[in-house]
mmCIF file of C-alpha atoms in Angstrom:
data_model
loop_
_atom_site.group_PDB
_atom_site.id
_atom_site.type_symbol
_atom_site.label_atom_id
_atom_site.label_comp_id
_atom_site.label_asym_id
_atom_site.label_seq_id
_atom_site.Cartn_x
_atom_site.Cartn_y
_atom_site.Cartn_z
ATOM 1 C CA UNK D 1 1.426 23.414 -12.948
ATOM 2 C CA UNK D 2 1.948 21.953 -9.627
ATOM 3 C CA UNK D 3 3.155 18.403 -11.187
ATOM 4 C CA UNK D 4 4.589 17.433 -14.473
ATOM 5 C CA UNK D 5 4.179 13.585 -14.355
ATOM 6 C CA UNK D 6 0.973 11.613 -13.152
ATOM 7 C CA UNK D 7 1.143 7.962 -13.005
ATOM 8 C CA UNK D 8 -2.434 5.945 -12.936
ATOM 9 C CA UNK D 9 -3.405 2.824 -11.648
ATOM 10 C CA UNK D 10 -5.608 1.269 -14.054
ATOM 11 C CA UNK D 11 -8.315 -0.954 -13.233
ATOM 12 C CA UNK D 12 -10.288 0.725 -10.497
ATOM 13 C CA UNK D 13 -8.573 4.010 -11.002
ATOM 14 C CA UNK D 14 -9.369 5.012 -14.610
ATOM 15 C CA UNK D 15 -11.245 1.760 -15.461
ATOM 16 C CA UNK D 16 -14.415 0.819 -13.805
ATOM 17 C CA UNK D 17 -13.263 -2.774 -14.333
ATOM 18 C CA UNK D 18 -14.682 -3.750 -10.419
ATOM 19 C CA UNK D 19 -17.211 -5.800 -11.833
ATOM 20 C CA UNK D 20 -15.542 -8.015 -14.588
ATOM 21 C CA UNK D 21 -12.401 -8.567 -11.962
ATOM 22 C CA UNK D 22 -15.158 -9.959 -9.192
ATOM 23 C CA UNK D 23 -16.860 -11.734 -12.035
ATOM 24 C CA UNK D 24 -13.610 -13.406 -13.434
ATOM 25 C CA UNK D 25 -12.918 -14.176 -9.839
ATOM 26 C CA UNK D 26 -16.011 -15.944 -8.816
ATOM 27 C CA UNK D 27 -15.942 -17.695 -12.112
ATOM 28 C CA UNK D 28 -12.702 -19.361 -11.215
ATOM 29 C CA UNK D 29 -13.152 -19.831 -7.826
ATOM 30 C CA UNK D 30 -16.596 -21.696 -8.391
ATOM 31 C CA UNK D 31 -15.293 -23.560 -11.104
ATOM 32 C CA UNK D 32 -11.741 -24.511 -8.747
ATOM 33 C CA UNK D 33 -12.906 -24.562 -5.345
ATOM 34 C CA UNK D 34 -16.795 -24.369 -5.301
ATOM 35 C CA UNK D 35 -18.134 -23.311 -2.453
ATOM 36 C CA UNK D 36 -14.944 -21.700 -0.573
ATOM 37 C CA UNK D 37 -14.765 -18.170 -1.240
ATOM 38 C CA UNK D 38 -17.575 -15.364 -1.654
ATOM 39 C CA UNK D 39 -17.044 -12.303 -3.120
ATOM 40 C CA UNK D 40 -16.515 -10.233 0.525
ATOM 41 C CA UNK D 41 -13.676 -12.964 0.724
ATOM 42 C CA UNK D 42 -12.687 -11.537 -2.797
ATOM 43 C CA UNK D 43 -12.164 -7.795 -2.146
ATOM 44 C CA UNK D 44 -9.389 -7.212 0.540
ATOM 45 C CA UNK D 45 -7.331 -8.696 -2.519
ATOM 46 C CA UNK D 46 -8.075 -6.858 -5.205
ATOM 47 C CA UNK D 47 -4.934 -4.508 -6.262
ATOM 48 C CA UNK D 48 -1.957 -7.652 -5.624
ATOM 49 C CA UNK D 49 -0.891 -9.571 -8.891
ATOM 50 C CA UNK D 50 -3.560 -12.096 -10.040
ATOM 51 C CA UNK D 51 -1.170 -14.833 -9.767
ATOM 52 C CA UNK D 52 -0.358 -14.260 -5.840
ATOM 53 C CA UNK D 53 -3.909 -13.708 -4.775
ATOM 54 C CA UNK D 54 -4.497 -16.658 -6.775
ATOM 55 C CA UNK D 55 -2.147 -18.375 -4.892
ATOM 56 C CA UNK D 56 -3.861 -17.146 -1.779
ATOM 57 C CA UNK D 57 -7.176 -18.865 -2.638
ATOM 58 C CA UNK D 58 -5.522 -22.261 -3.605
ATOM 59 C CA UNK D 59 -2.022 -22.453 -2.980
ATOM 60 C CA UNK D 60 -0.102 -24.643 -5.386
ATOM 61 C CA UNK D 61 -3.188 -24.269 -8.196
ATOM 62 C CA UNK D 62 -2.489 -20.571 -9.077
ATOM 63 C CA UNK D 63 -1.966 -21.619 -12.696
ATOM 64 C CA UNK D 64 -5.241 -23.701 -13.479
ATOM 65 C CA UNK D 65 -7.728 -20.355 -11.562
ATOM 66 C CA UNK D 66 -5.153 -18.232 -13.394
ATOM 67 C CA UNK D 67 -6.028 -19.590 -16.804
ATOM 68 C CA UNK D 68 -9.735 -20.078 -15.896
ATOM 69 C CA UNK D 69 -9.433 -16.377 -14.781
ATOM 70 C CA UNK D 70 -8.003 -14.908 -17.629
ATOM 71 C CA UNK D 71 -9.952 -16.704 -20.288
ATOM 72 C CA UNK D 72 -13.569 -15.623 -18.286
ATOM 73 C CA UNK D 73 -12.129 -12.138 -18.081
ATOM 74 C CA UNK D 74 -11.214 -11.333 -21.924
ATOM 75 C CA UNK D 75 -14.945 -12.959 -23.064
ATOM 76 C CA UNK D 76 -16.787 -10.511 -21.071
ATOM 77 C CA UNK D 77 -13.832 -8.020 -21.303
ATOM 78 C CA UNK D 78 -15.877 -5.389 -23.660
ATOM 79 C CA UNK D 79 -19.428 -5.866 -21.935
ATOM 80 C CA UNK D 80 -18.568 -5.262 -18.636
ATOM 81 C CA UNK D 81 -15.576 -2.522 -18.515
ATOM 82 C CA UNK D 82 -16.138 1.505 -18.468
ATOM 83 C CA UNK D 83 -14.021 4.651 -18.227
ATOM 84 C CA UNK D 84 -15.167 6.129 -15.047
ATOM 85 C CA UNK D 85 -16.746 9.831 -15.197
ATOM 86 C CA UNK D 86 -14.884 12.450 -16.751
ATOM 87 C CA UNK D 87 -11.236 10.182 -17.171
ATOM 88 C CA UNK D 88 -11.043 11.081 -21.090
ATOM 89 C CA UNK D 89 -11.621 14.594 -20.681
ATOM 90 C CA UNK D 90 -9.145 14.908 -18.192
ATOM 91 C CA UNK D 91 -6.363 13.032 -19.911
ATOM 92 C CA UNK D 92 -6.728 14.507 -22.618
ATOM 93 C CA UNK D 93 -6.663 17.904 -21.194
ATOM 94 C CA UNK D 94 -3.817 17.210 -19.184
ATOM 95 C CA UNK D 95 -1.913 16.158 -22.366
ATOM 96 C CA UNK D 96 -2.358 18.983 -24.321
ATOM 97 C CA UNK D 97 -1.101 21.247 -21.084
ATOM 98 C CA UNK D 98 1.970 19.430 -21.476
ATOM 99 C CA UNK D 99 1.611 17.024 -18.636
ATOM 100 C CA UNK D 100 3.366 13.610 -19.186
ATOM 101 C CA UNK D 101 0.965 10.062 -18.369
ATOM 102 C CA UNK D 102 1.339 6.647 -17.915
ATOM 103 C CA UNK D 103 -0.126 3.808 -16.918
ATOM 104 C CA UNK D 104 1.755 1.658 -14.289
ATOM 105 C CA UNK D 105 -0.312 -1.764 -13.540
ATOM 106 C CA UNK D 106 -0.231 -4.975 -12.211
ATOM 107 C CA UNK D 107 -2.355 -6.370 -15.410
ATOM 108 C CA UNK D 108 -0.894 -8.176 -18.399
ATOM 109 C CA UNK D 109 -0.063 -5.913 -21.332
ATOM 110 C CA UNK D 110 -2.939 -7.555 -23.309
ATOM 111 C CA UNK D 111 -5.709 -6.790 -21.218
ATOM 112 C CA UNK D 112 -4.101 -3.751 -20.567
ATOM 113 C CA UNK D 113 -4.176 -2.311 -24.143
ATOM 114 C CA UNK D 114 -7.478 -3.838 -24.418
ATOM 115 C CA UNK D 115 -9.310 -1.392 -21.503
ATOM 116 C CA UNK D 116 -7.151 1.319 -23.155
ATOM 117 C CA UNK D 117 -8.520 1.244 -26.358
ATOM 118 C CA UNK D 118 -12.127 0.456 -25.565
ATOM 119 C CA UNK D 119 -12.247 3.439 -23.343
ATOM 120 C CA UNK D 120 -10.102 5.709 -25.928
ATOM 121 C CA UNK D 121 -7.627 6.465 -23.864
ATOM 122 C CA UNK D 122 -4.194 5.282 -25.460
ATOM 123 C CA UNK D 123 -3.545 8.530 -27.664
ATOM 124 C CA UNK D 124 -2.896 10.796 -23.983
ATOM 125 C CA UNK D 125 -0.184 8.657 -22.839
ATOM 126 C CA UNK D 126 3.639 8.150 -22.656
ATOM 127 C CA UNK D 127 3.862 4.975 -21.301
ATOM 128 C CA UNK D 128 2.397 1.873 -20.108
ATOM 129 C CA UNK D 129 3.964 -0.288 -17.474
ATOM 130 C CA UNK D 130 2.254 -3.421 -16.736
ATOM 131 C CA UNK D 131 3.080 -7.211 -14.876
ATOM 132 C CA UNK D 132 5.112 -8.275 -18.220
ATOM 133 C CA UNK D 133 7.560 -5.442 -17.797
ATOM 134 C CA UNK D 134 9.113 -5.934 -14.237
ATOM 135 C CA UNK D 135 10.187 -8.401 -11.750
ATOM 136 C CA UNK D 136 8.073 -7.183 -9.004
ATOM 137 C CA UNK D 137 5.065 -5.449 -8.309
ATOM 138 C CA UNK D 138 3.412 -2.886 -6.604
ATOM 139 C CA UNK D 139 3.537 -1.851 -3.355
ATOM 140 C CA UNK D 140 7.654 -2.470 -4.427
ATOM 141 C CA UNK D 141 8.867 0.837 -5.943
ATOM 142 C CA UNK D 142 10.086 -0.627 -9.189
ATOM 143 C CA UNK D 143 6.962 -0.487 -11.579
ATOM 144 C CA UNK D 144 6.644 3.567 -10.378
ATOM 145 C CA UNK D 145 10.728 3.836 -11.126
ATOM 146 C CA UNK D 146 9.952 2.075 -14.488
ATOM 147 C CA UNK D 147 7.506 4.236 -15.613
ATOM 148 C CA UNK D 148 9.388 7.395 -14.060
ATOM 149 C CA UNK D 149 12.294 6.005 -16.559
ATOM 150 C CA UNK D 150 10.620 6.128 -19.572
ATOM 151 C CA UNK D 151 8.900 9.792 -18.926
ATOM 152 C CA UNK D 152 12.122 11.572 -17.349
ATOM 153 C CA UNK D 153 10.540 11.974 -14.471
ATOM 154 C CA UNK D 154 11.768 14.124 -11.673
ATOM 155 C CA UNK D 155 9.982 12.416 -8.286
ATOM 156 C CA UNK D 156 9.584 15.929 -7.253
ATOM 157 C CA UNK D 157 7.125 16.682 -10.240
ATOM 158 C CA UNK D 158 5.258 13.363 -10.216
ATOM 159 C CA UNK D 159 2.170 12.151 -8.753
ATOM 160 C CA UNK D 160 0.968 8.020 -8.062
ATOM 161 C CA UNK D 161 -2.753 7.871 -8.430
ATOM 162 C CA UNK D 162 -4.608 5.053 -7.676
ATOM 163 C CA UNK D 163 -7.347 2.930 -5.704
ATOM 164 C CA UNK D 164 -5.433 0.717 -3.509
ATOM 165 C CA UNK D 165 -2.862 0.438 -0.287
ATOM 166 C CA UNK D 166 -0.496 -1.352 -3.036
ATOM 167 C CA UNK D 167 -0.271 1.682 -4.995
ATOM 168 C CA UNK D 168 0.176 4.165 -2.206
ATOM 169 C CA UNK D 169 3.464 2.318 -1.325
ATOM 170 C CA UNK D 170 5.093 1.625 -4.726
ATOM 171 C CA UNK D 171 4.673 5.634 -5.248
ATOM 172 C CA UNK D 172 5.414 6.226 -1.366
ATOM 173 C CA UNK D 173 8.938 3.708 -1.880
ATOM 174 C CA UNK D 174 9.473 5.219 -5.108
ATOM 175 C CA UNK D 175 9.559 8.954 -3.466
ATOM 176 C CA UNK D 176 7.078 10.687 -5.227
ATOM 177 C CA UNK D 177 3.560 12.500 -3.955
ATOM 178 C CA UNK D 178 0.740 10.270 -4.111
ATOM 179 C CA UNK D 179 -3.231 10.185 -4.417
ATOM 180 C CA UNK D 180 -5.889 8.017 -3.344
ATOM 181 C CA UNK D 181 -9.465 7.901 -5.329
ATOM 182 C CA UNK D 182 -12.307 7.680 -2.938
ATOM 183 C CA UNK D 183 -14.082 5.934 -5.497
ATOM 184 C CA UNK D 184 -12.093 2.730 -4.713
ATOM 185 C CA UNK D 185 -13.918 0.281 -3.489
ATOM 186 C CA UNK D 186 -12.450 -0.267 0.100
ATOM 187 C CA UNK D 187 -13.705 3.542 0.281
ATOM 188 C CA UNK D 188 -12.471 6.846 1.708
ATOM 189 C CA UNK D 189 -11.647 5.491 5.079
ATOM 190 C CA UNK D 190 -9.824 2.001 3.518
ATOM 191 C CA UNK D 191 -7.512 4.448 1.631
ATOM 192 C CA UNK D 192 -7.316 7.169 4.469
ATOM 193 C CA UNK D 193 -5.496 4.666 7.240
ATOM 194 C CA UNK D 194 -2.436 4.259 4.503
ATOM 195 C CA UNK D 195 -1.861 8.001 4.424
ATOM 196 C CA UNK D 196 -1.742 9.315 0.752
ATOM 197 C CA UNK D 197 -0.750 12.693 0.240
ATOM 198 C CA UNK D 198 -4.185 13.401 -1.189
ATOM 199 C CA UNK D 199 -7.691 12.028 -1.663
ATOM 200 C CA UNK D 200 -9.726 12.673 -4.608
ATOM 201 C CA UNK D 201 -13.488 12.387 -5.097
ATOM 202 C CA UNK D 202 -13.327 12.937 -9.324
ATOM 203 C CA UNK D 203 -11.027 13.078 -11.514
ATOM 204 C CA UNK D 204 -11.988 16.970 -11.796
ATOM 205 C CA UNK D 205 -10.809 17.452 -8.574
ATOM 206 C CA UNK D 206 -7.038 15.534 -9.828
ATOM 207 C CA UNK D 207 -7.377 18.040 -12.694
ATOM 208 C CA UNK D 208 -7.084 20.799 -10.246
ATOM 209 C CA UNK D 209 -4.467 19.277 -7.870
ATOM 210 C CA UNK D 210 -1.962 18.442 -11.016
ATOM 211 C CA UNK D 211 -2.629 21.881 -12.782
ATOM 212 C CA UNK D 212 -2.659 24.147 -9.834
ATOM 213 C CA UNK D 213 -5.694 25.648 -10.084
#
């Protein structure tokens, strides 16, 4: 086993959640500022806590497009989000090799647990750090470090995996190896320029880096 510890990124890692997130976006952007933004505007964004790119789009109204966000988002929650190929096979045959999981995410725990369960994925890990459980958020280390915490980690045995720049540098600041998916949707070459330690087209090609085989 070539690492003991994997930490995910959620949405756009293990969840296909890309559409509800630009949904929920558009849907408070249109409903706030009508007219502003479009959804290329929306993407360079997507990874940060909803409350500063909120604050990005309409500074000083983060909590009304916030609020607008959130409610839009859990609605249409159940419709629109997905486990993308092959996740529950693979966490679930990393955890009975022994390998330790957790989630470490810039979402609220709700809407956290909720992608969780509707994907079945909540038995395979042990942990779940999300935006109610630190002071600040990825790309700082201290969400990785949580997480790390609560497993035993040693950094030399764990791997950050996730879709975004913002989670190659809270796993890069936290010292431990990290991967980019090449599923994310600023693609291969949007991950590539931050320099992960590996890029992943599946999740069975993960299952082979973290096993060794």
């Amino acid at each position: 086993m070539t690492y003991s510890y994997v930490l995910y990124d959620l949405d756009g890692t293990l969840l296909d959640t890309n559409e509800l997130i630009i949904s929920s976006f558009e849907h408070a952007l249109g409903t706030h500022t009508p007219g502003a933004y479009t959804r290329e505007d929306i993407l360079p964004h997507m990874g940060a806590p909803l409350y500063e790119q909120m604050e990005n789009f309409a500074p000083g109204r983060s909590e009304e497009l916030v609020a607008t966000y959130r409610r839009f988002n859990i609605e249409q929650h159940d419709t629109l989000v997905t486990a993308f190929p092959h996740v529950q096979d693979v966490l679930r045959e990393l955890h009975e090799a022994g390998v330790k999981q957790a989630i470490v995410t810039s979402k609220m725990r709700l809407t956290t647990e909720m992608g969780l369960k509707l994907c079945g994925l909540t038995r395979y890990l042990d942990a779940v750090v999300t935006l109610d459980e630190v002071e600040n958020h990825k790309p700082h280390p201290e969400p990785v470090l949580k997480a790390m915490e609560l497993l035993g980690a040693d950094p030399k045995s764990t791997l950050m995996v996730g879709d975004s720049p913002f989670d190659i540098g809270a796993g890069r600041a936290a010292g431990v190896a990290t991967v980019g998916v090449k599923w994310s949707l600023r693609g291969e070459e949007g991950l590539r320029e931050h320099r992960p330690d590996y890029l992943v087209g599946d999740m069975l090609e993960l299952r082979q880096i973290i096993l060794g085989d």
